[in-house]
CSV table of C-alpha atoms and ligand atoms in Angstrom, one decimal:
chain,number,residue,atom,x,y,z
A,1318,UNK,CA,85.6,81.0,75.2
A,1319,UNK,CA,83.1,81.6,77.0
A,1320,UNK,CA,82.6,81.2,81.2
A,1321,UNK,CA,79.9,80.1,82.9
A,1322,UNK,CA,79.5,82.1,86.1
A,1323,UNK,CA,76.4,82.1,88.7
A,1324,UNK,CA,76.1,85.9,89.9
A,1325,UNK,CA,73.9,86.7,93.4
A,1326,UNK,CA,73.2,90.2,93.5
A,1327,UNK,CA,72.5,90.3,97.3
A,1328,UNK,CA,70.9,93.0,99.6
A,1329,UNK,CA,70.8,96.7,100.1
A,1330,UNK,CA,73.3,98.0,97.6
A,1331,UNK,CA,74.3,94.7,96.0
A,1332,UNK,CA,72.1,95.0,93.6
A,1333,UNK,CA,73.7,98.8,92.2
A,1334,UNK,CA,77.4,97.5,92.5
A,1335,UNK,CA,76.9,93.7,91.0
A,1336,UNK,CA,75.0,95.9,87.8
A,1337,UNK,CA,78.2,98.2,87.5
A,1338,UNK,CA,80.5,94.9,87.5
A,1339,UNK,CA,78.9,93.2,85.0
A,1340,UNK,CA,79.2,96.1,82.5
A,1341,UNK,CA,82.9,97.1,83.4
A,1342,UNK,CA,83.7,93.0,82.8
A,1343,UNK,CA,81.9,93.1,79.9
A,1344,UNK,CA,84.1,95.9,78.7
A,1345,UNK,CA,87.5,93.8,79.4
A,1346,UNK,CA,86.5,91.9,76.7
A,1347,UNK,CA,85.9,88.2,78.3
A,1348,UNK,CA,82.8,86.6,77.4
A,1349,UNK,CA,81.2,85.8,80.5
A,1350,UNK,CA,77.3,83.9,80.6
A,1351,UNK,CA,75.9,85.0,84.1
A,1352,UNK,CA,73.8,82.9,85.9
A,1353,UNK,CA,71.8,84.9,88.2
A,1354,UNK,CA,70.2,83.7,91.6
A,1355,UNK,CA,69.0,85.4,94.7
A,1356,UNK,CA,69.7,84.8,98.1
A,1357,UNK,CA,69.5,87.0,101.4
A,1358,UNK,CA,66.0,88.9,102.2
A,1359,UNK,CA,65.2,88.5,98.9
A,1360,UNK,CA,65.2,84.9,98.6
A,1361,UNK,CA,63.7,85.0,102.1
A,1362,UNK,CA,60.7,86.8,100.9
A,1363,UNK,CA,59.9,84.2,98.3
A,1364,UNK,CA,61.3,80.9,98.8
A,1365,UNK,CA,61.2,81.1,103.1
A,1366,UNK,CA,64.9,80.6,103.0
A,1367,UNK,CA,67.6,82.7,103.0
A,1368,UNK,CA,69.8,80.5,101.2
A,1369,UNK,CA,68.3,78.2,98.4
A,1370,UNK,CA,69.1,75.3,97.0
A,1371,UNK,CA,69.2,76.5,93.1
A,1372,UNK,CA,71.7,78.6,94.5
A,1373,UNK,CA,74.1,75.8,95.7
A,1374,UNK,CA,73.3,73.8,92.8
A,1375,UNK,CA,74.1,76.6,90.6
A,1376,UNK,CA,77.7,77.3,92.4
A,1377,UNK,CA,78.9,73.8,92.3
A,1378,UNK,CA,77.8,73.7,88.4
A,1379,UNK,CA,79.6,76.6,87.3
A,1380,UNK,CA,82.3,76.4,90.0
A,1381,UNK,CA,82.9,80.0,89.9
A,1382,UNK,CA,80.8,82.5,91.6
A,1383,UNK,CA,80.6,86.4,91.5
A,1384,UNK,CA,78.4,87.8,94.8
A,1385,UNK,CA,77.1,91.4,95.9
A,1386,UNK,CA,76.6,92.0,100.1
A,1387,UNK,CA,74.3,90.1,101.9
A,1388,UNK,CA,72.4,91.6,104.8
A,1389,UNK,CA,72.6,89.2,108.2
A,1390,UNK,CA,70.1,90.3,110.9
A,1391,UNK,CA,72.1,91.0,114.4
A,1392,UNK,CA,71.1,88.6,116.9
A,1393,UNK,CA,68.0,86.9,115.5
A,1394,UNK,CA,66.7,86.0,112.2
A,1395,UNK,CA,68.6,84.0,109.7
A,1396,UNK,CA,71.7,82.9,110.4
A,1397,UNK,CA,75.0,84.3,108.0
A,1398,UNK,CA,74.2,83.8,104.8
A,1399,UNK,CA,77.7,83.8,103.6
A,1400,UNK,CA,79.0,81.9,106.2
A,1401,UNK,CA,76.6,78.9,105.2
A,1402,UNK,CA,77.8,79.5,101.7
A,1403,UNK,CA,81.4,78.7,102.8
A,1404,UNK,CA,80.7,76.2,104.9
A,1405,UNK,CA,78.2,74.4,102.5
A,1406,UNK,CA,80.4,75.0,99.2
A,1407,UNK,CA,83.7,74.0,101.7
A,1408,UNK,CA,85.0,77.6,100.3
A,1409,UNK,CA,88.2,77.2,103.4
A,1410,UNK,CA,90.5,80.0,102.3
A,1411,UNK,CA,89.7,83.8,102.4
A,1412,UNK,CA,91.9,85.8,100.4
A,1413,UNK,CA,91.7,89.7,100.7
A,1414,UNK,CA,94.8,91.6,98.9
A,1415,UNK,CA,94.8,95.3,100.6
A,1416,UNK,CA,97.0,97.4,98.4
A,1417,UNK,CA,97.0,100.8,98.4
A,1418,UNK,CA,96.4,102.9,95.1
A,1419,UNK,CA,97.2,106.5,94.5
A,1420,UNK,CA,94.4,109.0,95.2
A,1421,UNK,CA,92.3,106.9,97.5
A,1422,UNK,CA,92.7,108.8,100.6
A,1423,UNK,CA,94.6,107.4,103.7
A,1424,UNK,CA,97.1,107.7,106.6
A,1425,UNK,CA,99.3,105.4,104.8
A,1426,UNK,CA,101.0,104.8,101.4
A,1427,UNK,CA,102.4,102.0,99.7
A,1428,UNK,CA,100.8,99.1,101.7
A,1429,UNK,CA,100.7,95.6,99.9
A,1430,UNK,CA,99.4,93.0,102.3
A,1431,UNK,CA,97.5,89.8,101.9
A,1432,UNK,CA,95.0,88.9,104.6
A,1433,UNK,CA,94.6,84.4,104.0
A,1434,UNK,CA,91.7,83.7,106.5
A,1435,UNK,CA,90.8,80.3,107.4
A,1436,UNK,CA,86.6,80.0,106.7
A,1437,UNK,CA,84.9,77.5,108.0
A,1438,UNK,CA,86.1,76.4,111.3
A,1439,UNK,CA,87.0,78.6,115.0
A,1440,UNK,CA,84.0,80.7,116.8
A,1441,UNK,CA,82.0,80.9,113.1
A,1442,UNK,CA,81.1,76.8,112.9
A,1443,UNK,CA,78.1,78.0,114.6
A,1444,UNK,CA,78.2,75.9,117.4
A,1445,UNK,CA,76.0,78.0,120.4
A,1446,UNK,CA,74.2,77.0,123.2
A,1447,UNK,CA,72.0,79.2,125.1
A,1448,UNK,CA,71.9,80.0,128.6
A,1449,UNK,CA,70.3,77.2,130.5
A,1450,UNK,CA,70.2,74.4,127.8
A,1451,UNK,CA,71.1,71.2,128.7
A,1452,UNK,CA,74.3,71.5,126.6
A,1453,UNK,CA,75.5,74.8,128.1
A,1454,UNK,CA,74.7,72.7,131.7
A,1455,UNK,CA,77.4,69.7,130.6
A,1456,UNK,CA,79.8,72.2,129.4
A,1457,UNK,CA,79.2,74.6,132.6
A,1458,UNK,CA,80.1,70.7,134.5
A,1459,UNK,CA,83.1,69.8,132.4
A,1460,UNK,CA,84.4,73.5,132.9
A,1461,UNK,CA,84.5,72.4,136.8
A,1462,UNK,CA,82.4,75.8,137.7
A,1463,UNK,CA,84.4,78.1,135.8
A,1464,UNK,CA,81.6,79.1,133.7
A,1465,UNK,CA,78.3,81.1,135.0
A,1466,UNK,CA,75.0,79.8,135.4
A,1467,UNK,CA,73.8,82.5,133.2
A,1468,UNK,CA,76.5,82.4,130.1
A,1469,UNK,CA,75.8,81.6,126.4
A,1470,UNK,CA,78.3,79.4,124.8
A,1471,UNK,CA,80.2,79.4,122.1
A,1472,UNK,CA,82.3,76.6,120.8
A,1473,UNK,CA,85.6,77.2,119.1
A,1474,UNK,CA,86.7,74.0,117.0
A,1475,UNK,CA,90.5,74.5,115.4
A,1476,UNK,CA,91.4,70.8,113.5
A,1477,UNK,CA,94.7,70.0,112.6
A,1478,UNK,CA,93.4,69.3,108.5
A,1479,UNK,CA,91.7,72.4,108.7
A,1480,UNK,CA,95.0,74.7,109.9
A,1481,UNK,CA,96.6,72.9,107.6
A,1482,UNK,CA,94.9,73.7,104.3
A,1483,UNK,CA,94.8,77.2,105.4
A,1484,UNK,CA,98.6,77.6,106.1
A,1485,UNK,CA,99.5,75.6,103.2
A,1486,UNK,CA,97.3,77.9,101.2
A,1487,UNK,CA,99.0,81.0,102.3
A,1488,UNK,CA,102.5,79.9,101.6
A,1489,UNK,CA,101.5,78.3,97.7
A,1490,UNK,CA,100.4,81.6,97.2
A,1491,UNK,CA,103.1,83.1,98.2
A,1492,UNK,CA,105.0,81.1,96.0
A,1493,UNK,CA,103.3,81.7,93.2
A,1494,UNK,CA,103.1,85.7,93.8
A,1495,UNK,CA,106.7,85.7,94.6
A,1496,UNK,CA,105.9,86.9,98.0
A,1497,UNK,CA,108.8,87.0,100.5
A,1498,UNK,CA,107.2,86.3,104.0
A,1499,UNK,CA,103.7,84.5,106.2
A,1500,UNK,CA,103.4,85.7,109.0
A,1501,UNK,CA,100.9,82.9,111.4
A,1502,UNK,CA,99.0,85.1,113.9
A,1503,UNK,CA,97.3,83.7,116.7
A,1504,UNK,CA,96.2,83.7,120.5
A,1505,UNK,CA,98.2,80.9,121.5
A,1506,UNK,CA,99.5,82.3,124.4
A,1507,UNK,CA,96.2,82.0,126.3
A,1508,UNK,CA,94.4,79.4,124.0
A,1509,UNK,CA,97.1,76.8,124.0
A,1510,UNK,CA,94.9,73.9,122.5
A,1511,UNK,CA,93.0,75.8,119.4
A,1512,UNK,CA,95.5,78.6,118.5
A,1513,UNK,CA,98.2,76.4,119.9
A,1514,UNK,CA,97.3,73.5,117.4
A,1515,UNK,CA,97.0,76.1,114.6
A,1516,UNK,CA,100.6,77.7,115.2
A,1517,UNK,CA,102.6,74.1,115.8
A,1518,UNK,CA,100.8,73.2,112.4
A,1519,UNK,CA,102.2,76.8,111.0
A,1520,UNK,CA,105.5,75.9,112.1
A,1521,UNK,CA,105.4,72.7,110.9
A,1522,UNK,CA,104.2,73.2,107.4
A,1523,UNK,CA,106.4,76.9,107.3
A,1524,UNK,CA,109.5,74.0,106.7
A,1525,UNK,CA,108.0,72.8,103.5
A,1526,UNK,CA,108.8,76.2,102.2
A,1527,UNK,CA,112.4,76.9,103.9
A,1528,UNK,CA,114.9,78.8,101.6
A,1529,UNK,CA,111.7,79.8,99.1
A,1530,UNK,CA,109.4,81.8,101.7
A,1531,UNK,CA,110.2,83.0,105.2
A,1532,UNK,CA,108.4,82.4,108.4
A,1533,UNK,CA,107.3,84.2,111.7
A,1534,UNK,CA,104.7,84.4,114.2
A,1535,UNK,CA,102.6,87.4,116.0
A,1536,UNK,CA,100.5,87.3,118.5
A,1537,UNK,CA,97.0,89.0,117.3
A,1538,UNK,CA,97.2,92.3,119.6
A,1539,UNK,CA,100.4,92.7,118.9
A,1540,UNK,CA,99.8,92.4,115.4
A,1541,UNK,CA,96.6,95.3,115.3
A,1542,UNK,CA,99.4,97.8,116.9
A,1543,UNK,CA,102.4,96.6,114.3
A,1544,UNK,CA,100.0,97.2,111.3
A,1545,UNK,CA,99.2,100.2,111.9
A,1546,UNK,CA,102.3,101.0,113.0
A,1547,UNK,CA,104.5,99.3,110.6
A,1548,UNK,CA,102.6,97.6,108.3
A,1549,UNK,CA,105.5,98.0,105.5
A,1550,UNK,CA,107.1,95.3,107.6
A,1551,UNK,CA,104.3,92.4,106.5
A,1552,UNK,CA,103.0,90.4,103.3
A,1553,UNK,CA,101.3,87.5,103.7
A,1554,UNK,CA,99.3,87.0,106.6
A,1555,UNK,CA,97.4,83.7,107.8
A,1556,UNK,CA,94.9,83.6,110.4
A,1557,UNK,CA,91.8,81.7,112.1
A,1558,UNK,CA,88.8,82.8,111.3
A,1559,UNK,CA,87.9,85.0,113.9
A,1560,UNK,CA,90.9,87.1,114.0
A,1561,UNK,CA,91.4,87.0,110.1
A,1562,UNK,CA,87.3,88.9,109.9
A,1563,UNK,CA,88.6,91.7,111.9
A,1564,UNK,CA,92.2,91.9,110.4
A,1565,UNK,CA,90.8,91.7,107.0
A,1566,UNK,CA,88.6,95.4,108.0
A,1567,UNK,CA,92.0,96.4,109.7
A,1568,UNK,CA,94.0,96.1,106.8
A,1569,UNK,CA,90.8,97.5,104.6
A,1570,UNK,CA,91.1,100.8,106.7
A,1571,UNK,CA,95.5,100.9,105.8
A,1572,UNK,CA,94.1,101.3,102.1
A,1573,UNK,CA,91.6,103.8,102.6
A,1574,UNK,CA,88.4,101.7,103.7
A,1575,UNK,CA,85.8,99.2,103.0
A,1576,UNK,CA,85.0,100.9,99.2
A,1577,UNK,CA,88.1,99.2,97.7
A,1578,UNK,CA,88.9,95.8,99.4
A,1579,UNK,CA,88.5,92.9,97.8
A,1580,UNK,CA,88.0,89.5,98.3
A,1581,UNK,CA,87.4,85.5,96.9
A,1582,UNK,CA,86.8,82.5,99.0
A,1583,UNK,CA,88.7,79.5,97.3
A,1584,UNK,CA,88.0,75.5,98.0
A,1585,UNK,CA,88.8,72.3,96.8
A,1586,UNK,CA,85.6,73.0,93.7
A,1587,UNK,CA,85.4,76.2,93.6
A,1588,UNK,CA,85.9,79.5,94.3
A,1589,UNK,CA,83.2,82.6,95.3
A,1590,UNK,CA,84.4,86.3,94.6
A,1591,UNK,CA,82.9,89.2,97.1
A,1592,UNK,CA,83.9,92.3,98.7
A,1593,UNK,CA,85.0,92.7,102.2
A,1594,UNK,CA,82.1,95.6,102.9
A,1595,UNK,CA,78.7,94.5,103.5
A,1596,UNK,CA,75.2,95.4,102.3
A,1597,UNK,CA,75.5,99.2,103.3
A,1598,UNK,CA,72.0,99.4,103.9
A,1599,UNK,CA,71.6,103.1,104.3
A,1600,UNK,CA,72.9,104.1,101.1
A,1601,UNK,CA,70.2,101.1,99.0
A,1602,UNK,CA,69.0,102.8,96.0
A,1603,UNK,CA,70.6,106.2,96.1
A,1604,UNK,CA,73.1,104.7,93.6
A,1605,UNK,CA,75.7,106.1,95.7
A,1606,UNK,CA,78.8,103.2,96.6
A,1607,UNK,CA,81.8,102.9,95.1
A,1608,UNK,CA,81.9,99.9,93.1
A,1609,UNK,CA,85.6,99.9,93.5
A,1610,UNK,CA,85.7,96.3,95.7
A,1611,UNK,CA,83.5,94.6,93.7
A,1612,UNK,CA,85.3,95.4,90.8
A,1613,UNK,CA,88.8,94.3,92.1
A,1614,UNK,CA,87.1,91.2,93.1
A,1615,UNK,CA,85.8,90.6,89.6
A,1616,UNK,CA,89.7,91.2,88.9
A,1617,UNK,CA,91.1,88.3,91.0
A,1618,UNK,CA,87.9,86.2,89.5
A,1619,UNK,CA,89.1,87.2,86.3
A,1620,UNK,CA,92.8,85.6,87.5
A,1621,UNK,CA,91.3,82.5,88.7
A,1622,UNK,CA,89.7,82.2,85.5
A,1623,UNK,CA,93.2,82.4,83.3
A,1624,UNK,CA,92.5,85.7,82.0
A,1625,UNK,CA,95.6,87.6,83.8
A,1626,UNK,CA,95.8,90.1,81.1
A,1627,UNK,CA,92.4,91.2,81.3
A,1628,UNK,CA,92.8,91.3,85.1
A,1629,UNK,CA,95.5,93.4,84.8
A,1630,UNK,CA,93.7,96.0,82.0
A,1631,UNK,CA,91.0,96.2,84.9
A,1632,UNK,CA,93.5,96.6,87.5
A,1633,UNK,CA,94.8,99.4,85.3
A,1634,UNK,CA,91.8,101.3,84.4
A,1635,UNK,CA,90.6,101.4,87.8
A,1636,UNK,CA,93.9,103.0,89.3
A,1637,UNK,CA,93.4,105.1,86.6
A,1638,UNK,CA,90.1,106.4,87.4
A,1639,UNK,CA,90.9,107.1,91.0
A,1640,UNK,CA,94.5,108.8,90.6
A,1641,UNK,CA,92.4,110.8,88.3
A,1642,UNK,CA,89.8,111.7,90.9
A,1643,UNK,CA,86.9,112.6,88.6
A,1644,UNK,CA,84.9,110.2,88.5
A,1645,UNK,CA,84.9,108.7,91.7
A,1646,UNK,CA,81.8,108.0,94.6
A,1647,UNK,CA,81.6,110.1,97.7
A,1648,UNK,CA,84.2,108.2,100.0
A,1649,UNK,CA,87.3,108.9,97.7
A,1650,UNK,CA,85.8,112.5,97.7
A,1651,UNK,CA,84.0,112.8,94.3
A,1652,UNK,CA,80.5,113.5,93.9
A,1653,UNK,CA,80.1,110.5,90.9
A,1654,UNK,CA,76.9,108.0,91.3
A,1655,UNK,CA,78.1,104.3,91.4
A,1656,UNK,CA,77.1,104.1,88.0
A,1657,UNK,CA,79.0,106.6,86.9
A,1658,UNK,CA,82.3,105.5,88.1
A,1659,UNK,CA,81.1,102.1,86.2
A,1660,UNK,CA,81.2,104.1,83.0
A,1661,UNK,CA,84.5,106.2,83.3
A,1662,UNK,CA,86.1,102.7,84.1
A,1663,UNK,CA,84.5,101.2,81.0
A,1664,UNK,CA,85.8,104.3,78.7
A,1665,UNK,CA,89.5,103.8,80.5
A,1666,UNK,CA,89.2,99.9,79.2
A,1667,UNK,CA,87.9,101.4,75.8
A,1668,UNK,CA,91.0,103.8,75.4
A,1669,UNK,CA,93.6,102.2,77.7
A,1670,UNK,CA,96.0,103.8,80.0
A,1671,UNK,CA,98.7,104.8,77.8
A,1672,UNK,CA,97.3,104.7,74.6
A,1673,UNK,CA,98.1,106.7,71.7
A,1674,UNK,CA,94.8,109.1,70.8
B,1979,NAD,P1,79.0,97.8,105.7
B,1979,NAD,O1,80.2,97.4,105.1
B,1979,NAD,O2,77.7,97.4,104.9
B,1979,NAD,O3,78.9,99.3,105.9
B,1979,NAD,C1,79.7,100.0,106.8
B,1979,NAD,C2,80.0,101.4,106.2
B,1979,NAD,O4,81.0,101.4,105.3
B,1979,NAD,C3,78.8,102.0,105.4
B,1979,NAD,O5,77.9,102.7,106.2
B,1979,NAD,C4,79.5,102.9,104.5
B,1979,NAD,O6,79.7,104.1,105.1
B,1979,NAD,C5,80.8,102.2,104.2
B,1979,NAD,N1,80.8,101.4,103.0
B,1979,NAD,C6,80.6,100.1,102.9
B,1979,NAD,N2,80.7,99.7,101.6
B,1979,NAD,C7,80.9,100.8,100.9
B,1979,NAD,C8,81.1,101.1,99.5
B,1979,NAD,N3,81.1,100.1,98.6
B,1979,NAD,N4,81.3,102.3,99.1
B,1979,NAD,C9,81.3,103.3,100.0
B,1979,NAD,N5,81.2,103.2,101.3
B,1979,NAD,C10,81.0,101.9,101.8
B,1979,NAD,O7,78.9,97.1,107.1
B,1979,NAD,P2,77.8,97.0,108.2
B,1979,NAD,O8,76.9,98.3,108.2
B,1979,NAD,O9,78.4,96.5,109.4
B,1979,NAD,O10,76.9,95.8,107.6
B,1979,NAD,C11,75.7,96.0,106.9
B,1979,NAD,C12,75.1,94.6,106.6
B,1979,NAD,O11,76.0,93.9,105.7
B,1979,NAD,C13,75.0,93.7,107.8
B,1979,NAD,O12,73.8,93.0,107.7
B,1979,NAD,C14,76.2,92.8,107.7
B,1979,NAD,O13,75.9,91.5,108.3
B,1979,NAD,C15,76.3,92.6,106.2
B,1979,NAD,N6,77.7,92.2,105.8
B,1979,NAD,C16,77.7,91.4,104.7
B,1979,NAD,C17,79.0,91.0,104.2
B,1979,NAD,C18,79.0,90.1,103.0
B,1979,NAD,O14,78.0,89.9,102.5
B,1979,NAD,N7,80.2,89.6,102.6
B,1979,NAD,C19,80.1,91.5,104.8
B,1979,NAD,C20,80.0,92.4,105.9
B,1979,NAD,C21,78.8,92.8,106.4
């Protein structure tokens, strides 16, 4: 069989690790058609949008998408690509597994945690008013003065059907990858409406799951000083938006950094695979990455798509390649080109771990 999957490069460096991932999935052996469409500054440059519609069209066609980094200017210019791709495509759940492997370098060993981060509600709906507009005015009223004259405003929407989804998300998963504990972490102390509403949904839809998975709550700054001081105690985790972007690069840095964490962006039609890092503009052309994340993104694509032994040989081959240490990019301390990590993975696929020469 063959899949149909749409494929979007993206900026600065996306373009060096997306052409590595396409060759090491070739090498698994799954037939994959790749539909390739551009978005970001490049898409900008000739269409005079950022995000176009052939790219949406081609997502909810093939269902499954496969995407490189996409640049988003700080403060002006377009607004986030990627999070108009989740909202538009109604991608809700973030999943980022952060599990370390042997030879990447870190303070800690043996982590195993799974970041489930709500996507399309919380500060990222986009809802902004500048200082002065007669929206930031009303609100400034309605706040009875608590707010300055001056202030920008930002509008943090949490809906019951939205906290829902995403809790109920993180526990099926956890069901189906035998996963012992969710732990809800939110703010509700101090924002007793938003986070309040998303932990007394947590709790309520943690008793659909009594006796299977267990339950407990942290508090967010609590929970940045018990990961990195005892992140063995933790599995699943399950967050709004906001905290779940920075938890999700807190975790990333327990396994050794941005170069290996993964990521995939499920909804109701459809699901979009991407690393955590971003464009790494710096680094554009020197064929320099490590085309680790993308890769183990490609993996849990290659999972969605059915094809769990295949995921598994990838899984494999890349473990392999890094215990190894040869053929690895600068940030796991080897002097390989992105490319050629690509390569050694593709000859570990070739001649599996194991294998009888
Ligand atoms: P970044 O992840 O691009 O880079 C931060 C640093 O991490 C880099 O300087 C590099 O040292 C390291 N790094 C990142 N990826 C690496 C890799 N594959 N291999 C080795 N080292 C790697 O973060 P940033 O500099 O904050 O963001 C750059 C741009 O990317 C911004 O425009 C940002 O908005 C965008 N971004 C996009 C996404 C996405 O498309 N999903 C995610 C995050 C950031």
């Amino acid at each position: 069989m063959t899949y149909k999957v749409t494929l979007i490069p993206g900026d600065g460096t996306g373009p060096e690790i997306t052409d590595a991932v396409v060759r090491v999935v070739a090498a698994t052996g799954v037939a994959i058609e790749w539909e390739r469409v551009e978005v970001g500054e490049a898409a900008m440059a000739k269409y005079g949008t950022p995000l176009p519609q052939n790219v949406l069209d081609s997502i909810r066609k093939n269902k499954v998408a496969l995407k490189g980094p996409i640049t988003t200017p700080i403060g002006m210019g377009f607004r986030s690509v990627n999070v108009a791709l989740r909202q538009e495509l109604g991608l809700y759940a973030c999943l980022r597994p952060c599990k370390s492997y042997v030879g990447v370098r870190s303070r800690y060993a043996n982590i195993d945690l799974v970041v489930v981060r709500e996507n399309t509600e919380d500060l990222y709906a986009g809802i902004e008013f500048e200082p002065g507009s007669e929206a930031a005015k009303t609100i400034r009223v309605l706040s009875k003065g608590k707010i300055a004259e001056s202030a920008a405003i930002s509008i943090k929407p949490i809906s019951p059907e939205g906290s829902r989804r995403i809790v109920k998300f993180a526990f099926d998963y956890a069901v189906k990858k035998k996963r012992r504990k969710v732990t809800a972490v939110t703010k509700a102390n101090i924002m007793k409406f938003t986070d309040g509403l998303f932990l007394s949904v947590a709790r309520e839809v943690s008793k659909e799951y009594e006796g299977r998975v267990e339950y407990e709550e942290r508090l967010v700054d609590n929970m940045c000083m018990q990961l990195v001081q005892k992140p063995d105690l933790y599995d699943v985790l399950v967050l709004p938006n906001l905290y779940g972007d920075i938890l999700s690069d807190l975790c990333a840095g327990l396994i050794g950094g941005l170069g290996v964490a993964p990521g995939a962006n499920f909804g109701e039609n459809g699901a979009l695979f991407e690393a955590v890092h971003g464009s790494a503009p710096k680094y554009t052309g020197l064929n320099k990455v490590n085309p680790t994340a993308i890769i183990f993104s490609a993996q849990l694509m290659l999972e969605y798509l059915g094809e769990a032994r295949a995921a598994k040989n990838l899984e494999m081959a890349v473990a392999s390649i890094i215990k190894e240490g040869r053929s690895v990019t600068y940030d796991l301390g080897g002097s390989a080109t992105t490319s050629q990590m690509a390569d050694a993975i593709i000859e570990k696929l070739r001649v599996p771990v194991g294998a009888a020469v």
